[in-house]
CSV table of C-alpha atoms and ligand atoms in Angstrom, one decimal:
chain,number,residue,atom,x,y,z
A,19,UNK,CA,-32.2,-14.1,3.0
A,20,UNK,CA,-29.4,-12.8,0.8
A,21,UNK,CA,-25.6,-14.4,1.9
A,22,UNK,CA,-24.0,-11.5,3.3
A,23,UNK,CA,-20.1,-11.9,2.9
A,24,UNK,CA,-18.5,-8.9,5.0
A,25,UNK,CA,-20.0,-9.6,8.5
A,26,UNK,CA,-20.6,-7.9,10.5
A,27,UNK,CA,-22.0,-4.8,8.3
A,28,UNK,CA,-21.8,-1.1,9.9
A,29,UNK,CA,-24.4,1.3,9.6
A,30,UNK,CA,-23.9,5.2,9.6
A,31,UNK,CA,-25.4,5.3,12.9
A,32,UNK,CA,-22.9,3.2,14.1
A,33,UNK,CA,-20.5,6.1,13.9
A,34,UNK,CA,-22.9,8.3,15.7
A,35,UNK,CA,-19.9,8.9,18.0
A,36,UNK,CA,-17.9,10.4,15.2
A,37,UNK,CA,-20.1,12.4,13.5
A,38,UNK,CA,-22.1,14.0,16.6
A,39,UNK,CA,-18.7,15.1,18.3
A,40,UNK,CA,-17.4,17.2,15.1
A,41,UNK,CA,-16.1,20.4,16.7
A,42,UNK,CA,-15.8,21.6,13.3
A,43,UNK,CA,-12.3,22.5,14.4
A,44,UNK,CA,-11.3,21.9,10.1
A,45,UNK,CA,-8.3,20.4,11.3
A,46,UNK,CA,-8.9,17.7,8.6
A,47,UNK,CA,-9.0,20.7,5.5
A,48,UNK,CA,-5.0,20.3,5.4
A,49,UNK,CA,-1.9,18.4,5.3
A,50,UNK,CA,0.4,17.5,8.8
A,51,UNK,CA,1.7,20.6,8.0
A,52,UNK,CA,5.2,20.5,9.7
A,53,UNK,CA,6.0,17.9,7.0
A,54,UNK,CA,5.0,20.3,4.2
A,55,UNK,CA,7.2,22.3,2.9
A,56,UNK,CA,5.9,24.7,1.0
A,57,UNK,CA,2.7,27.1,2.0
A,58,UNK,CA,1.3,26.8,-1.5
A,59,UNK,CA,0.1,23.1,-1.0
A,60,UNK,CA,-0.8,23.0,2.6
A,61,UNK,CA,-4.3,22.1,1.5
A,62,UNK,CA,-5.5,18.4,1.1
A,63,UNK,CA,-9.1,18.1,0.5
A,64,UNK,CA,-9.9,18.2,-2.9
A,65,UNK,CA,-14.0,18.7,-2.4
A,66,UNK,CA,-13.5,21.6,-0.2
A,67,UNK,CA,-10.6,23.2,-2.4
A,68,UNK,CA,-12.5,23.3,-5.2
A,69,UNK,CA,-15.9,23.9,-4.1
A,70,UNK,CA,-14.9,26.4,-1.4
A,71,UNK,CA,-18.3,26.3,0.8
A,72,UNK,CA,-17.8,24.5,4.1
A,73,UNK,CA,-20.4,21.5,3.4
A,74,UNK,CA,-17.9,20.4,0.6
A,75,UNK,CA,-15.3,19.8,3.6
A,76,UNK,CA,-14.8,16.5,6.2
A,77,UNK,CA,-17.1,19.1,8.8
A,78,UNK,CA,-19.7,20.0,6.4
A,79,UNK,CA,-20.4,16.1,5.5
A,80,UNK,CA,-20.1,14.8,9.0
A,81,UNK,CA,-22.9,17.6,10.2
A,82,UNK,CA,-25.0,16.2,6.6
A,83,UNK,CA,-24.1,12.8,8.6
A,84,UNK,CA,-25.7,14.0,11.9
A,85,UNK,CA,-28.5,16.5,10.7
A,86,UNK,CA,-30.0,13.6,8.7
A,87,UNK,CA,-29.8,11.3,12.1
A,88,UNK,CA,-31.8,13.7,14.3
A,89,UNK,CA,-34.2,14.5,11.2
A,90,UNK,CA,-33.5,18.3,11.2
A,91,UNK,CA,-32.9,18.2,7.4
A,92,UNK,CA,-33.5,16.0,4.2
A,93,UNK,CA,-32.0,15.0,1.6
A,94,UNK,CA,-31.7,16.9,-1.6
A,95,UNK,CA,-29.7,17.3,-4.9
A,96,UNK,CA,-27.3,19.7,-3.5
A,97,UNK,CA,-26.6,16.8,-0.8
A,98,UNK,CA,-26.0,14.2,-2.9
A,99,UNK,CA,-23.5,16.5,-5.1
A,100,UNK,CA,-21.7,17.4,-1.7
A,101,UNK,CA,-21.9,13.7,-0.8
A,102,UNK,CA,-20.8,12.2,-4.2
A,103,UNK,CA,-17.5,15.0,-4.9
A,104,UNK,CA,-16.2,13.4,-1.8
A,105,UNK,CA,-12.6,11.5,-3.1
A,106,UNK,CA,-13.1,9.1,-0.6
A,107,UNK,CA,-9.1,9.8,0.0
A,108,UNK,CA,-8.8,9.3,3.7
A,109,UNK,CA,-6.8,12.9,3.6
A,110,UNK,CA,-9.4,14.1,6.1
A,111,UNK,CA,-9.5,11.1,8.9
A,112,UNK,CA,-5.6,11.1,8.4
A,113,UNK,CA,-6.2,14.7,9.9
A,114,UNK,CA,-9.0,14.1,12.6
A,115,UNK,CA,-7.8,10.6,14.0
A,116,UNK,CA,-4.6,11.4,15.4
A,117,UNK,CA,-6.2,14.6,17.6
A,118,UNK,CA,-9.8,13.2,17.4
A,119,UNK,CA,-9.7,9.6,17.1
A,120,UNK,CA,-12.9,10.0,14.5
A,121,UNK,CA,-13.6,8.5,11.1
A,122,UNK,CA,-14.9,11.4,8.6
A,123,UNK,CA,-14.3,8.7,5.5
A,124,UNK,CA,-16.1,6.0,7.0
A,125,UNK,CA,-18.2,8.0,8.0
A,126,UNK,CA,-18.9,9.2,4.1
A,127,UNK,CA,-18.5,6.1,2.5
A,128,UNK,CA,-21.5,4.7,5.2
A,129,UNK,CA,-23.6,8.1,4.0
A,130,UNK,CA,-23.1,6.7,0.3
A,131,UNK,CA,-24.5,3.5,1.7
A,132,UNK,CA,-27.6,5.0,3.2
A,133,UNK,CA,-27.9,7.3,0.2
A,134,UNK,CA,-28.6,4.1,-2.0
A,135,UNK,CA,-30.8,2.6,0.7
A,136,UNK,CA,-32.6,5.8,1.1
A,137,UNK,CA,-33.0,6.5,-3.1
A,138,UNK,CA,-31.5,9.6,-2.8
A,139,UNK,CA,-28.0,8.0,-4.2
A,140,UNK,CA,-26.1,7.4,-6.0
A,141,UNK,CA,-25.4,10.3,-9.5
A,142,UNK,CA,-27.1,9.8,-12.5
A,143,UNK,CA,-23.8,8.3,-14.5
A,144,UNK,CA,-23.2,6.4,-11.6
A,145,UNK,CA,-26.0,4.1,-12.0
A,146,UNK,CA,-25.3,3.6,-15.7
A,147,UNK,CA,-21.9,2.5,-14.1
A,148,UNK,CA,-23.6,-0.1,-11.9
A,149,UNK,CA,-25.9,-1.2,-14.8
A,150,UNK,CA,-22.5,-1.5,-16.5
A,151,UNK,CA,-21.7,-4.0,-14.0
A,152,UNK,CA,-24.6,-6.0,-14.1
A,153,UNK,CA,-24.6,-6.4,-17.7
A,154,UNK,CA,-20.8,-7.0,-18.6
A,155,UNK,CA,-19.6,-8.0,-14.6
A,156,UNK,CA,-17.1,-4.9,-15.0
A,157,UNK,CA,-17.7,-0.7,-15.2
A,158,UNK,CA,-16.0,-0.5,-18.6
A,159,UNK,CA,-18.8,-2.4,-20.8
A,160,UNK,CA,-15.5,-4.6,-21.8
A,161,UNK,CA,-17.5,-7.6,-23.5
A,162,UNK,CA,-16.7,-11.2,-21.8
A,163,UNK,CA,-14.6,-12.6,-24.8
A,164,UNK,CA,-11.6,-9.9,-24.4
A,165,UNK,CA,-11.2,-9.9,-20.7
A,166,UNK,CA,-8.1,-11.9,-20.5
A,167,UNK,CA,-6.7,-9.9,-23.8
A,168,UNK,CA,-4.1,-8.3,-21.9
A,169,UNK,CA,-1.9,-11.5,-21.0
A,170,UNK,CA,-1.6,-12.5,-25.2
A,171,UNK,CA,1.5,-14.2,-25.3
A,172,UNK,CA,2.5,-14.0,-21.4
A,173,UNK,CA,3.7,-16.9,-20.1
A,174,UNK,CA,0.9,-17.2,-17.5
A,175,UNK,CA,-1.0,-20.0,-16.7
A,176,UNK,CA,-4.7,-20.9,-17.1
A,177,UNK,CA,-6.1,-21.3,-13.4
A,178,UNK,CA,-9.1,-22.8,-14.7
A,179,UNK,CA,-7.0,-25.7,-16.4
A,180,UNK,CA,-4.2,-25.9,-14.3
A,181,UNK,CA,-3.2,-24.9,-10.9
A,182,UNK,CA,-0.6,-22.5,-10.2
A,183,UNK,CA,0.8,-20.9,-6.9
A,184,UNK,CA,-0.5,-17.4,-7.5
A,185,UNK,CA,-3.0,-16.0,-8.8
A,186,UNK,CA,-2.7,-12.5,-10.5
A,187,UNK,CA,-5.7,-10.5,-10.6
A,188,UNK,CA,-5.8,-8.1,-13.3
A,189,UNK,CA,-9.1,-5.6,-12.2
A,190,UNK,CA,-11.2,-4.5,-14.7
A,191,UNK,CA,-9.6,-1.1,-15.7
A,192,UNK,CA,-5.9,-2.8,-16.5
A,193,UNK,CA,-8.1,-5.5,-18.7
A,194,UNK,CA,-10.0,-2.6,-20.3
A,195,UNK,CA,-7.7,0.2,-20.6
A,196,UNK,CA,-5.4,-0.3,-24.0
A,197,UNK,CA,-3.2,2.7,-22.6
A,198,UNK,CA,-2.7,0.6,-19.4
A,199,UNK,CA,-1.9,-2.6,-21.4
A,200,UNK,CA,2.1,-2.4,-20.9
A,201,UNK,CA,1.7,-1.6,-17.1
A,202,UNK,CA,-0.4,-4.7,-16.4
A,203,UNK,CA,1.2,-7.0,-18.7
A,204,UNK,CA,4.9,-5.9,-17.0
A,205,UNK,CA,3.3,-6.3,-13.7
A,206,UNK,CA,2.7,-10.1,-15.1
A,207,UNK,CA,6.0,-10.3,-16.3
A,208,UNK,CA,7.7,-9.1,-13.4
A,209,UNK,CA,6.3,-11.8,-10.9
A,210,UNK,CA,7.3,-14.3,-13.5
A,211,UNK,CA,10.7,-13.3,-13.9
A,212,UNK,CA,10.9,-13.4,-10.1
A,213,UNK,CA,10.2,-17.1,-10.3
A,214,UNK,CA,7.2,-17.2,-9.0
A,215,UNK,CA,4.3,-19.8,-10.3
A,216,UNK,CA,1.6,-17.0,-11.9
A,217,UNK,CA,-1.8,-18.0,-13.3
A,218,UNK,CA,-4.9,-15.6,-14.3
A,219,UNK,CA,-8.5,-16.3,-14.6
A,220,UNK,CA,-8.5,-14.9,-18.1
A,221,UNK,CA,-12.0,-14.3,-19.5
A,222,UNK,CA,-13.4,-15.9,-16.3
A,223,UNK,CA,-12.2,-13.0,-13.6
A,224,UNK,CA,-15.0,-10.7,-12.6
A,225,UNK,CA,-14.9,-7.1,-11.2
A,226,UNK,CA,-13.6,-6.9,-7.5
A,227,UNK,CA,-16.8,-4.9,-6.9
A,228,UNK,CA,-14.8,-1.8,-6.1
A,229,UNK,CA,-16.7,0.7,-8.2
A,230,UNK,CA,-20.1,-0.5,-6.4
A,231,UNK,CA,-18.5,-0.3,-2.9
A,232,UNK,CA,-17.4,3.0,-3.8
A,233,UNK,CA,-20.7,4.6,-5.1
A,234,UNK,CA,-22.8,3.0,-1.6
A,235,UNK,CA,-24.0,-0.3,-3.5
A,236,UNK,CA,-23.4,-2.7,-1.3
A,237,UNK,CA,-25.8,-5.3,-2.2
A,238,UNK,CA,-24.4,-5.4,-5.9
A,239,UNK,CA,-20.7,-5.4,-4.3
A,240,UNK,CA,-21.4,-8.4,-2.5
A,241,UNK,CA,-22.8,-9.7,-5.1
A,242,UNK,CA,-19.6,-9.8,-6.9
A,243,UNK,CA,-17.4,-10.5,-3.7
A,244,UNK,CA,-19.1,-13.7,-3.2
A,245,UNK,CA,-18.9,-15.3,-6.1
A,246,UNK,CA,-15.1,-14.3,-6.1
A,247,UNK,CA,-14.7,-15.4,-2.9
A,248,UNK,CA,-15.9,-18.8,-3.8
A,249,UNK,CA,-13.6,-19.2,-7.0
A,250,UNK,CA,-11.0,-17.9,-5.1
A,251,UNK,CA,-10.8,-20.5,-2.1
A,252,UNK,CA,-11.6,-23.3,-4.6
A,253,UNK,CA,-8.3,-22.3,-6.8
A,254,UNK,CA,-5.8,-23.9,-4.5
A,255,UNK,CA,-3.4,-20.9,-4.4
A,256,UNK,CA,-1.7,-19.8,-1.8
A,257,UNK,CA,-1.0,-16.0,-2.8
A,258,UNK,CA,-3.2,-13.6,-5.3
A,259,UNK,CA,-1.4,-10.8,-6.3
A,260,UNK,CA,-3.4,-7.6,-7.6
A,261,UNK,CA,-1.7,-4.6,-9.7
A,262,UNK,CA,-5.0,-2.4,-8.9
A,263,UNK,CA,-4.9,-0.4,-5.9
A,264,UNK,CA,-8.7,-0.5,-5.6
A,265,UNK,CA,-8.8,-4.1,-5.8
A,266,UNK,CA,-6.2,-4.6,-3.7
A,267,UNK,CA,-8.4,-2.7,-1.0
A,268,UNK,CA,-11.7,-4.9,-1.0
A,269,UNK,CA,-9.5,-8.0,-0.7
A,270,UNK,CA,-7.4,-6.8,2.4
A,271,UNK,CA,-10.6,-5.0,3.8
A,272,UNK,CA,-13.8,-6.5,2.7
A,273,UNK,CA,-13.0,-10.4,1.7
A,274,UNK,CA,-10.3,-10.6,3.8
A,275,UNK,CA,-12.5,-12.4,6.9
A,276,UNK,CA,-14.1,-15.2,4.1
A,277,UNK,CA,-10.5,-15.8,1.5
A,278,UNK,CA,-9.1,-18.8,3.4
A,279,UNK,CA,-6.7,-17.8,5.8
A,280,UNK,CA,-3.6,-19.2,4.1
A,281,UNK,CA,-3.9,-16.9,1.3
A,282,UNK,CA,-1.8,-14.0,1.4
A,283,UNK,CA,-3.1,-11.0,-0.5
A,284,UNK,CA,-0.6,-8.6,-2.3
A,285,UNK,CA,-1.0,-5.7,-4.5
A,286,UNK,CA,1.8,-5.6,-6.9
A,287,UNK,CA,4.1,-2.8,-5.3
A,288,UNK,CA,4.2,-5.2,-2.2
A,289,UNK,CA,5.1,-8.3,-4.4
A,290,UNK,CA,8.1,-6.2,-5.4
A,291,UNK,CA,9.1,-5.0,-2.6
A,292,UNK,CA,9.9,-8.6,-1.5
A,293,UNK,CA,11.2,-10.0,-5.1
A,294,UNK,CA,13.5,-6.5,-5.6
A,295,UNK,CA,14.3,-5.0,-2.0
A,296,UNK,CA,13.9,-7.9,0.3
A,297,UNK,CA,14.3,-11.1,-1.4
A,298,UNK,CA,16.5,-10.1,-4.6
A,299,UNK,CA,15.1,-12.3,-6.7
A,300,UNK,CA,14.7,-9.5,-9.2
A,301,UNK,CA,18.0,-7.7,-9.9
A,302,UNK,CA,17.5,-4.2,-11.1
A,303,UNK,CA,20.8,-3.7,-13.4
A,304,UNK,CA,19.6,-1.2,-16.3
A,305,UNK,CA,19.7,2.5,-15.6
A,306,UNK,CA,16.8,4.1,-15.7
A,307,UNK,CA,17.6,7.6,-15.8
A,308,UNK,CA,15.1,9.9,-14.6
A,309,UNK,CA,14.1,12.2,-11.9
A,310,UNK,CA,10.9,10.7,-10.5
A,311,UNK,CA,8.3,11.5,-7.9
A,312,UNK,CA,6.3,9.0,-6.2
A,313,UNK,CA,2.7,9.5,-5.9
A,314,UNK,CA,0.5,7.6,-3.1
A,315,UNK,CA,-2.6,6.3,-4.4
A,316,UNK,CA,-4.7,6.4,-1.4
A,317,UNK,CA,-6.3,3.2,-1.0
A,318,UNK,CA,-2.4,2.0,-0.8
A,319,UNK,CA,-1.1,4.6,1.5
A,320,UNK,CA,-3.5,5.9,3.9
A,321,UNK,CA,-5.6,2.2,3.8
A,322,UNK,CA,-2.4,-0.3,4.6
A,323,UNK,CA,0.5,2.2,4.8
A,324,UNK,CA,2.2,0.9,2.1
A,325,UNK,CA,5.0,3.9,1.9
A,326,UNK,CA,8.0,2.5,2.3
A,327,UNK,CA,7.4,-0.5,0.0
A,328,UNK,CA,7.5,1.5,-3.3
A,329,UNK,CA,10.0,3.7,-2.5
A,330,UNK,CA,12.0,0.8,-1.8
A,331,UNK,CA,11.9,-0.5,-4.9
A,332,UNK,CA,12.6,2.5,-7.0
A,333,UNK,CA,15.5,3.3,-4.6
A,334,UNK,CA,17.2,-0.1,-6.2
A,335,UNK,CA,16.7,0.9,-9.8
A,336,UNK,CA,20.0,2.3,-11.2
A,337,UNK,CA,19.8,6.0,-12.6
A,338,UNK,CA,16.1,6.4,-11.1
A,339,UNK,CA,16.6,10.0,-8.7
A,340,UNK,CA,13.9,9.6,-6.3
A,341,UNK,CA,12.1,13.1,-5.3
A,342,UNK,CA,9.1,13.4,-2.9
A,343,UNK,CA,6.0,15.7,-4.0
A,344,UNK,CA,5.5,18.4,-1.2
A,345,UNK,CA,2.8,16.7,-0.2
A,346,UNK,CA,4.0,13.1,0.2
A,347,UNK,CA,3.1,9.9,2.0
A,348,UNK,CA,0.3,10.2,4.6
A,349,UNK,CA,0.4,14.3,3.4
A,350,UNK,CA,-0.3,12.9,-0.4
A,351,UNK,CA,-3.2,14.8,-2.7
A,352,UNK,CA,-5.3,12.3,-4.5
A,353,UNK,CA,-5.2,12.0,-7.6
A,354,UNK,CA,-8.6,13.1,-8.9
A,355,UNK,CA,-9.3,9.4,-9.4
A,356,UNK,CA,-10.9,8.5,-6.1
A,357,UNK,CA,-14.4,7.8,-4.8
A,358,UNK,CA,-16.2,7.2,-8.4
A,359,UNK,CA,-15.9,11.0,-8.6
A,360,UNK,CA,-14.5,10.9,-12.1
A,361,UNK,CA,-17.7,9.0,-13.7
A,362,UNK,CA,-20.2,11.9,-12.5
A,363,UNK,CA,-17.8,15.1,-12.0
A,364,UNK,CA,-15.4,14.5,-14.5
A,365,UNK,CA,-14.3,18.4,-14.4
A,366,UNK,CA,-13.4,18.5,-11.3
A,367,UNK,CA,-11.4,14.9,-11.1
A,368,UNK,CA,-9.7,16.5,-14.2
A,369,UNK,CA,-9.5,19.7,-11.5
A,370,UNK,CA,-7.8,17.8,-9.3
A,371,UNK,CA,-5.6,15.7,-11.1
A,372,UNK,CA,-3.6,19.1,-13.1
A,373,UNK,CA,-3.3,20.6,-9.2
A,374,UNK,CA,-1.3,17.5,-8.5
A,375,UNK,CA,0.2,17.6,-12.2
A,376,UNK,CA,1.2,20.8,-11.1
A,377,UNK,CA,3.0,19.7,-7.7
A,378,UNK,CA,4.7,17.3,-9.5
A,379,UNK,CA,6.3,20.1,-11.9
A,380,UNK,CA,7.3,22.1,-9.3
A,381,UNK,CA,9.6,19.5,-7.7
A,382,UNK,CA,11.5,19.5,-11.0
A,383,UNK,CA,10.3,15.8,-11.9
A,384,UNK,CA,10.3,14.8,-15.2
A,385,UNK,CA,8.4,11.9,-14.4
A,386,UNK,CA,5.1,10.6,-11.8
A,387,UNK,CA,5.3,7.2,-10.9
A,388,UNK,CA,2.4,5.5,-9.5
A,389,UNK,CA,1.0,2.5,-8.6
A,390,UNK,CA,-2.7,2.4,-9.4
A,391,UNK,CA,-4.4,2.6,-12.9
A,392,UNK,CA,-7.4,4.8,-11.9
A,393,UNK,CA,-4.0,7.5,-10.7
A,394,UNK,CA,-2.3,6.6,-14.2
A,395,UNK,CA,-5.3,7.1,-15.9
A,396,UNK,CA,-5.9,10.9,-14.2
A,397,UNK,CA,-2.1,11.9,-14.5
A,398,UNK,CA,-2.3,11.0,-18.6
A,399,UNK,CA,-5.3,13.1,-19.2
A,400,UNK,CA,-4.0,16.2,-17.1
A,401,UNK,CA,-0.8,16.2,-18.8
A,402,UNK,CA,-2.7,16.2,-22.1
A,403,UNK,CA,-4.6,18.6,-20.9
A,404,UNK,CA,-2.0,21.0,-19.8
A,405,UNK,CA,0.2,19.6,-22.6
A,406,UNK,CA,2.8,19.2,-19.7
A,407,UNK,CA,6.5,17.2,-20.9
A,408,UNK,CA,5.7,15.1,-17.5
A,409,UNK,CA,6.0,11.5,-18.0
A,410,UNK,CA,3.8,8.9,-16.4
A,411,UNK,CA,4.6,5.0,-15.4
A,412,UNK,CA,3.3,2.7,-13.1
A,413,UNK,CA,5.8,0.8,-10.9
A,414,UNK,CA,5.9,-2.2,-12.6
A,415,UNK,CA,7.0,-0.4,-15.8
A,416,UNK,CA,10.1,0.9,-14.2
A,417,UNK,CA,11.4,-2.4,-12.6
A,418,UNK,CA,10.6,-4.4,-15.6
A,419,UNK,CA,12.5,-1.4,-17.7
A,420,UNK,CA,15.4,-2.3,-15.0
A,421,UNK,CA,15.7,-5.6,-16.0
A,422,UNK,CA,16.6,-5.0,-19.4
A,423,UNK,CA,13.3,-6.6,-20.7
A,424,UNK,CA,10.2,-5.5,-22.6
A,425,UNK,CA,6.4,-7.6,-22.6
B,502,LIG,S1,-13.8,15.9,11.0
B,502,LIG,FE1,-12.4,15.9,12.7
B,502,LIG,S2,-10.7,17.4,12.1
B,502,LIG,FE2,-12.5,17.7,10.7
B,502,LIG,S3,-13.6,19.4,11.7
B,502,LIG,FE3,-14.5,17.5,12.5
B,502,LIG,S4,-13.4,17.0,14.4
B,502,LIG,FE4,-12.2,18.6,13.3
B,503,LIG,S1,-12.2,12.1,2.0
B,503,LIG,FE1,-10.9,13.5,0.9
B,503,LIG,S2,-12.3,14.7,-0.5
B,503,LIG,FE2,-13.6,13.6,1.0
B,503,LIG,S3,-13.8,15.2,2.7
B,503,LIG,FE3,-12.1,13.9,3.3
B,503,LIG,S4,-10.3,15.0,2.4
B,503,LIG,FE4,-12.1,15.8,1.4
């Protein structure tokens, strides 16, 4: 039998609770809205905004979830498109938990799951994204030899030679992405200049197995998680640091019960949080001036609550005027990037992302700051798109800009 890493599994009919008591009261369909304010951006699911019929909302999946339980409908190509323009942002149960108690996303990503088991998942360019992943053990067909390209020159160990104290996980989409190549490489630089002991697994690390999880692939997810998990606990470190929001989130969620226990897992706005706001360590003194929002990628926010730790740091960089979007922290919009929607509905992640471009420009910000590349990725092409004068950084960028150095 295959080795099954994240015990114990769920099911979808596990959450038969949540799904079969949907009042369909659409209480998830918007923000909290007494901490919005402005009317025009009161709404917070991206499916349902943009498709418009009910299905496309947190209701019209969980009654998919229980119509497909009691057998009173089947699955078709309209159901998986409903199913798969899901964000997978969390907006929803943010909603429905604190009146409810339910789960609409897990709820959603488990239909994903049973999708794949059933055949009638996941899209079309989604497999091609999963045969990506066998083939090249990451989604971006980025060949073996120029995985660890990104840390040329770094001063970063090898933690196949050597051992170091931490271990900084790229992710596949900072390795791959050229455009994303200053944002990972100052993440890098910024632990370093903290003092802490940084090695990489250069053209050895392997997805994270996100993009699978994501889709309802499980199997080939743990597929990946387990042979990380092994490398991991035989590295001798004793933190692992990861700049990707998405990998990040299958660490904390899905590895977390199998890493050794002594190994503290960080995604890089939490790592600065304690070297810049906490510990000092880093000492912002360059001004950066700019008036900057601070967008929430969701697997950060609404997964680990991890509000306070960015905004901490950017409230210690000289210069930097920090603005909230209207919809902000647990209220936050994704970013179009979410839920492997922009591999099979590129239209509407590109939908999505100018709608937040958009908030963004009505605050008056000249500039989105982030922390997550798939949100860095979405923000770049709306602004070409709109051929918007908003700027774009990841957090990392901005702290290393405030310490007067450049990678
Ligand atoms: S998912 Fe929750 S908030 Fe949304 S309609 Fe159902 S019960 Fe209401
Ligand atoms: S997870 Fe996001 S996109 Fe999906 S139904 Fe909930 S709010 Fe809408």
């Amino acid at each position: 039998m295959k080795k099954r890493i994240t015990a114990p599994r769920e099911v979808l009919h596990e959450l038969q609770a949540d799904y079969s008591i949907c009042t369909k009261c659409k209480i998830c369909q918007g923000v909290h809205v007494q901490f919005c304010p402005d009317a025009r951006f009161w709404r917070n699911c991206p499916a349902g905004t943009r498709y418009r019929w009910d299905a496309y909302y947190a209701s019209g999946k969980m009654e998919i979830a229980r119509g497909l339980h009691v057998n009173e409908i089947e699955p078709n190509e309209r159901m998986a498109h409903i199913v798969y323009s899901c964000m997978l942002c969390s907006s929803c149960q943010e909603q429905c938990y604190e009146v409810k108690q339910l789960h609409p996303t897990r709820v959603f990503e488990l239909l994903r799951e049973k999708a794949v088991q059933d055949g009638w998942g996941p899209m079309p360019e989604h497999k091609k994204l999963l045969e990506a992943m066998e083939e090249y053990d990451n989604p971006w067909e980025l060949p073996k030899k120029k995985r660890g390209e990104w840390a040329k020159g770094l001063p970063l160990k090898n933690l196949k030679k050597e051992k170091a104290e931490t271990l900084f996980f790229a992710g596949c989409t900072y390795a791959a992405d050229k455009e994303l190549r200053n944002a990972v490489r100052s993440a890098a630089l910024c632990l370093v200049e903290g003092g802490m002991d940084v090695g990489t697994l250069g053209a050895e690390e392997l997805c994270c197995g996100a993009p699978a999880l994501l889709v309802g692939d499980r199997d080939l997810f743990e597929t990946f998680a387990f042979e990380n998990i092994e490398v991991f606990n035989q590295l001798g470190v004793k933190t692992i640091v990861a700049p990707c929001s998405h990998c990040a989130w299958v660490f904390k969620e899905e590895y977390s019960r199998e890493i050794n226990q002594e190994i503290k897992v960080m995604q890089i706005s939490e790592a600065l949080y304690h070297l810049v706001a906490k510990e000092k360590k880093l000492v912002p003194e360059k001004e950066v001036r700019m008036k900057a929002v601070f967008h929430d990628p969701c697997k950060l926010g609404r997964r680990f609550d991890l509000y306070k730790q960015p905004r901490a740091v950017l409230e210690a960089i000289p210069g930097l005027e920090l603005m909230e979007f209207y919809r902000a922290t647990f209220n936050s919009l994704c970013c179009g990037g979410g839920g492997g929607v922009p591999y099979a509905f590129p239209d509407f992640a590109l939908w999505t992302a100018k709608e937040r471009l958009f908030e963004a420009e009505a605050t008056g910000a000249e500039a989105i700051i982030t922390s997550c590349p798939y949100c860095v990725q979405m923000f770049k092409k709306a602004i070409g798109e709109k051929k918007s004068e908003m700027k774009v950084y990841d957090l990392a960028e901005i702290v290393l800009l405030s310490l007067g150095k450049e990678v």
